[in-house]
């Protein structure tokens, strides 16, 4: 991996970490430790390897991520927001009533 790519992924992972902290702070609940532990992995997947299109989240041929570690939803939401699937400002609505960002991922509620 070249230095530019590595730096870009490190920046993405840092932004995801910041989203984890922001989301759990505004939710006043959550498991930030587990979420923080997966930020590097999500950065590499969403910003380098996965074939996804934020403008067309229902794209039939997109890659799909099965996140069996559901308590890491804040990190997934951070990755999706910073990848452009929804506004980064939505992170502050984590676990709020009516928000599309709930405590566990929902493929029908979040892109």
PDB file of C-alpha atoms in Angstrom:
ATOM      1  CA  UNK A   1       0.000   0.000   0.000  1.00  0.00           C
ATOM      2  CA  UNK A   2       1.412   3.385  -0.933  1.00  0.00           C
ATOM      3  CA  UNK A   3       1.752   6.221   1.587  1.00  0.00           C
ATOM      4  CA  UNK A   4      -1.051   8.299   0.053  1.00  0.00           C
ATOM      5  CA  UNK A   5      -3.554   5.439   0.278  1.00  0.00           C
ATOM      6  CA  UNK A   6      -2.470   4.627   3.827  1.00  0.00           C
ATOM      7  CA  UNK A   7      -2.873   8.261   4.869  1.00  0.00           C
ATOM      8  CA  UNK A   8      -6.315   8.473   3.227  1.00  0.00           C
ATOM      9  CA  UNK A   9      -7.466   5.352   5.096  1.00  0.00           C
ATOM     10  CA  UNK A  10      -6.049   6.625   8.398  1.00  0.00           C
ATOM     11  CA  UNK A  11      -7.996   9.863   7.951  1.00  0.00           C
ATOM     12  CA  UNK A  12     -11.178   7.912   7.160  1.00  0.00           C
ATOM     13  CA  UNK A  13     -10.709   5.720  10.254  1.00  0.00           C
ATOM     14  CA  UNK A  14     -10.183   8.804  12.420  1.00  0.00           C
ATOM     15  CA  UNK A  15     -13.389  10.375  11.080  1.00  0.00           C
ATOM     16  CA  UNK A  16     -15.256   7.138  11.830  1.00  0.00           C
ATOM     17  CA  UNK A  17     -13.858   7.144  15.391  1.00  0.00           C
ATOM     18  CA  UNK A  18     -14.991  10.734  15.854  1.00  0.00           C
ATOM     19  CA  UNK A  19     -18.476   9.744  14.668  1.00  0.00           C
ATOM     20  CA  UNK A  20     -18.558   6.902  17.224  1.00  0.00           C
ATOM     21  CA  UNK A  21     -17.763   9.290  20.059  1.00  0.00           C
ATOM     22  CA  UNK A  22     -20.200  11.939  18.810  1.00  0.00           C
ATOM     23  CA  UNK A  23     -23.034   9.465  18.305  1.00  0.00           C
ATOM     24  CA  UNK A  24     -22.716   7.692  21.646  1.00  0.00           C
ATOM     25  CA  UNK A  25     -22.314  11.056  23.409  1.00  0.00           C
ATOM     26  CA  UNK A  26     -25.567  12.404  21.944  1.00  0.00           C
ATOM     27  CA  UNK A  27     -27.335   9.081  22.523  1.00  0.00           C
ATOM     28  CA  UNK A  28     -26.120   9.017  26.127  1.00  0.00           C
ATOM     29  CA  UNK A  29     -25.715   5.269  25.669  1.00  0.00           C
ATOM     30  CA  UNK A  30     -23.956   2.682  23.570  1.00  0.00           C
ATOM     31  CA  UNK A  31     -20.778   0.638  23.508  1.00  0.00           C
ATOM     32  CA  UNK A  32     -18.027   2.871  22.144  1.00  0.00           C
ATOM     33  CA  UNK A  33     -15.212   0.402  22.897  1.00  0.00           C
ATOM     34  CA  UNK A  34     -16.412  -2.231  20.468  1.00  0.00           C
ATOM     35  CA  UNK A  35     -17.161   0.378  17.835  1.00  0.00           C
ATOM     36  CA  UNK A  36     -13.745   1.985  18.173  1.00  0.00           C
ATOM     37  CA  UNK A  37     -12.100  -1.415  17.688  1.00  0.00           C
ATOM     38  CA  UNK A  38     -13.566  -1.892  14.204  1.00  0.00           C
ATOM     39  CA  UNK A  39     -12.980   1.576  12.692  1.00  0.00           C
ATOM     40  CA  UNK A  40      -9.799   0.633  10.804  1.00  0.00           C
ATOM     41  CA  UNK A  41     -11.501  -2.411   9.291  1.00  0.00           C
ATOM     42  CA  UNK A  42     -14.533  -0.406   8.180  1.00  0.00           C
ATOM     43  CA  UNK A  43     -12.319   2.303   6.687  1.00  0.00           C
ATOM     44  CA  UNK A  44     -10.462  -0.243   4.555  1.00  0.00           C
ATOM     45  CA  UNK A  45     -13.679  -1.956   3.489  1.00  0.00           C
ATOM     46  CA  UNK A  46     -15.782   1.101   2.680  1.00  0.00           C
ATOM     47  CA  UNK A  47     -13.039   3.392   1.377  1.00  0.00           C
ATOM     48  CA  UNK A  48     -10.901   0.900  -0.548  1.00  0.00           C
ATOM     49  CA  UNK A  49     -12.412  -2.507  -1.246  1.00  0.00           C
ATOM     50  CA  UNK A  50     -16.201  -2.607  -1.229  1.00  0.00           C
ATOM     51  CA  UNK A  51     -18.098  -1.837  -4.407  1.00  0.00           C
ATOM     52  CA  UNK A  52     -20.786   0.543  -3.144  1.00  0.00           C
ATOM     53  CA  UNK A  53     -22.478   3.640  -4.531  1.00  0.00           C
ATOM     54  CA  UNK A  54     -23.801   6.179  -2.005  1.00  0.00           C
ATOM     55  CA  UNK A  55     -25.955   7.732  -4.757  1.00  0.00           C
ATOM     56  CA  UNK A  56     -27.572   4.341  -5.402  1.00  0.00           C
ATOM     57  CA  UNK A  57     -27.594   2.422  -2.091  1.00  0.00           C
ATOM     58  CA  UNK A  58     -29.955  -0.215  -3.487  1.00  0.00           C
ATOM     59  CA  UNK A  59     -27.636  -1.056  -6.403  1.00  0.00           C
ATOM     60  CA  UNK A  60     -28.208  -4.734  -7.131  1.00  0.00           C
ATOM     61  CA  UNK A  61     -24.526  -5.595  -7.736  1.00  0.00           C
ATOM     62  CA  UNK A  62     -23.152  -3.779  -4.668  1.00  0.00           C
ATOM     63  CA  UNK A  63     -21.044  -5.556  -2.112  1.00  0.00           C
ATOM     64  CA  UNK A  64     -22.802  -6.249   1.171  1.00  0.00           C
ATOM     65  CA  UNK A  65     -21.395  -6.263   4.669  1.00  0.00           C
ATOM     66  CA  UNK A  66     -22.830  -8.622   7.263  1.00  0.00           C
ATOM     67  CA  UNK A  67     -22.047  -7.030  10.612  1.00  0.00           C
ATOM     68  CA  UNK A  68     -22.588  -9.758  13.194  1.00  0.00           C
ATOM     69  CA  UNK A  69     -21.103  -7.551  15.910  1.00  0.00           C
ATOM     70  CA  UNK A  70     -24.272  -5.447  16.211  1.00  0.00           C
ATOM     71  CA  UNK A  71     -23.057  -3.297  19.078  1.00  0.00           C
ATOM     72  CA  UNK A  72     -20.588  -1.713  16.658  1.00  0.00           C
ATOM     73  CA  UNK A  73     -23.415   0.001  14.789  1.00  0.00           C
ATOM     74  CA  UNK A  74     -22.080   3.494  15.656  1.00  0.00           C
ATOM     75  CA  UNK A  75     -18.890   2.693  13.717  1.00  0.00           C
ATOM     76  CA  UNK A  76     -20.863   1.353  10.760  1.00  0.00           C
ATOM     77  CA  UNK A  77     -22.970   4.519  10.758  1.00  0.00           C
ATOM     78  CA  UNK A  78     -19.805   6.628  10.885  1.00  0.00           C
ATOM     79  CA  UNK A  79     -18.388   4.783   7.881  1.00  0.00           C
ATOM     80  CA  UNK A  80     -21.631   5.106   5.928  1.00  0.00           C
ATOM     81  CA  UNK A  81     -21.971   8.809   6.725  1.00  0.00           C
ATOM     82  CA  UNK A  82     -18.403   9.657   5.781  1.00  0.00           C
ATOM     83  CA  UNK A  83     -18.746   7.559   2.613  1.00  0.00           C
ATOM     84  CA  UNK A  84     -21.710   9.737   1.654  1.00  0.00           C
ATOM     85  CA  UNK A  85     -24.741   7.524   2.267  1.00  0.00           C
ATOM     86  CA  UNK A  86     -26.381  10.138   4.511  1.00  0.00           C
ATOM     87  CA  UNK A  87     -25.378  13.469   6.089  1.00  0.00           C
ATOM     88  CA  UNK A  88     -22.664  13.278   8.746  1.00  0.00           C
ATOM     89  CA  UNK A  89     -24.888  15.458  10.955  1.00  0.00           C
ATOM     90  CA  UNK A  90     -27.318  12.533  11.291  1.00  0.00           C
ATOM     91  CA  UNK A  91     -24.781  10.854  13.604  1.00  0.00           C
ATOM     92  CA  UNK A  92     -26.051  13.034  16.465  1.00  0.00           C
ATOM     93  CA  UNK A  93     -29.475  11.344  16.137  1.00  0.00           C
ATOM     94  CA  UNK A  94     -28.110   7.893  17.072  1.00  0.00           C
ATOM     95  CA  UNK A  95     -30.713   5.924  19.038  1.00  0.00           C
ATOM     96  CA  UNK A  96     -33.199   8.810  19.057  1.00  0.00           C
ATOM     97  CA  UNK A  97     -36.858   8.013  18.464  1.00  0.00           C
ATOM     98  CA  UNK A  98     -37.609   8.235  14.755  1.00  0.00           C
ATOM     99  CA  UNK A  99     -33.949   8.221  13.703  1.00  0.00           C
ATOM    100  CA  UNK A 100     -32.759   5.874  10.975  1.00  0.00           C
ATOM    101  CA  UNK A 101     -29.703   5.202  13.186  1.00  0.00           C
ATOM    102  CA  UNK A 102     -30.764   2.802  15.896  1.00  0.00           C
ATOM    103  CA  UNK A 103     -28.773   0.748  18.414  1.00  0.00           C
ATOM    104  CA  UNK A 104     -28.400  -2.169  16.024  1.00  0.00           C
ATOM    105  CA  UNK A 105     -28.120  -1.987  12.227  1.00  0.00           C
ATOM    106  CA  UNK A 106     -31.295  -2.419  10.213  1.00  0.00           C
ATOM    107  CA  UNK A 107     -30.839  -3.001   6.498  1.00  0.00           C
ATOM    108  CA  UNK A 108     -34.318  -1.621   5.844  1.00  0.00           C
ATOM    109  CA  UNK A 109     -33.838   1.515   7.933  1.00  0.00           C
ATOM    110  CA  UNK A 110     -30.285   2.558   7.120  1.00  0.00           C
ATOM    111  CA  UNK A 111     -28.695   2.538   3.654  1.00  0.00           C
TER     112      UNK A 111
END
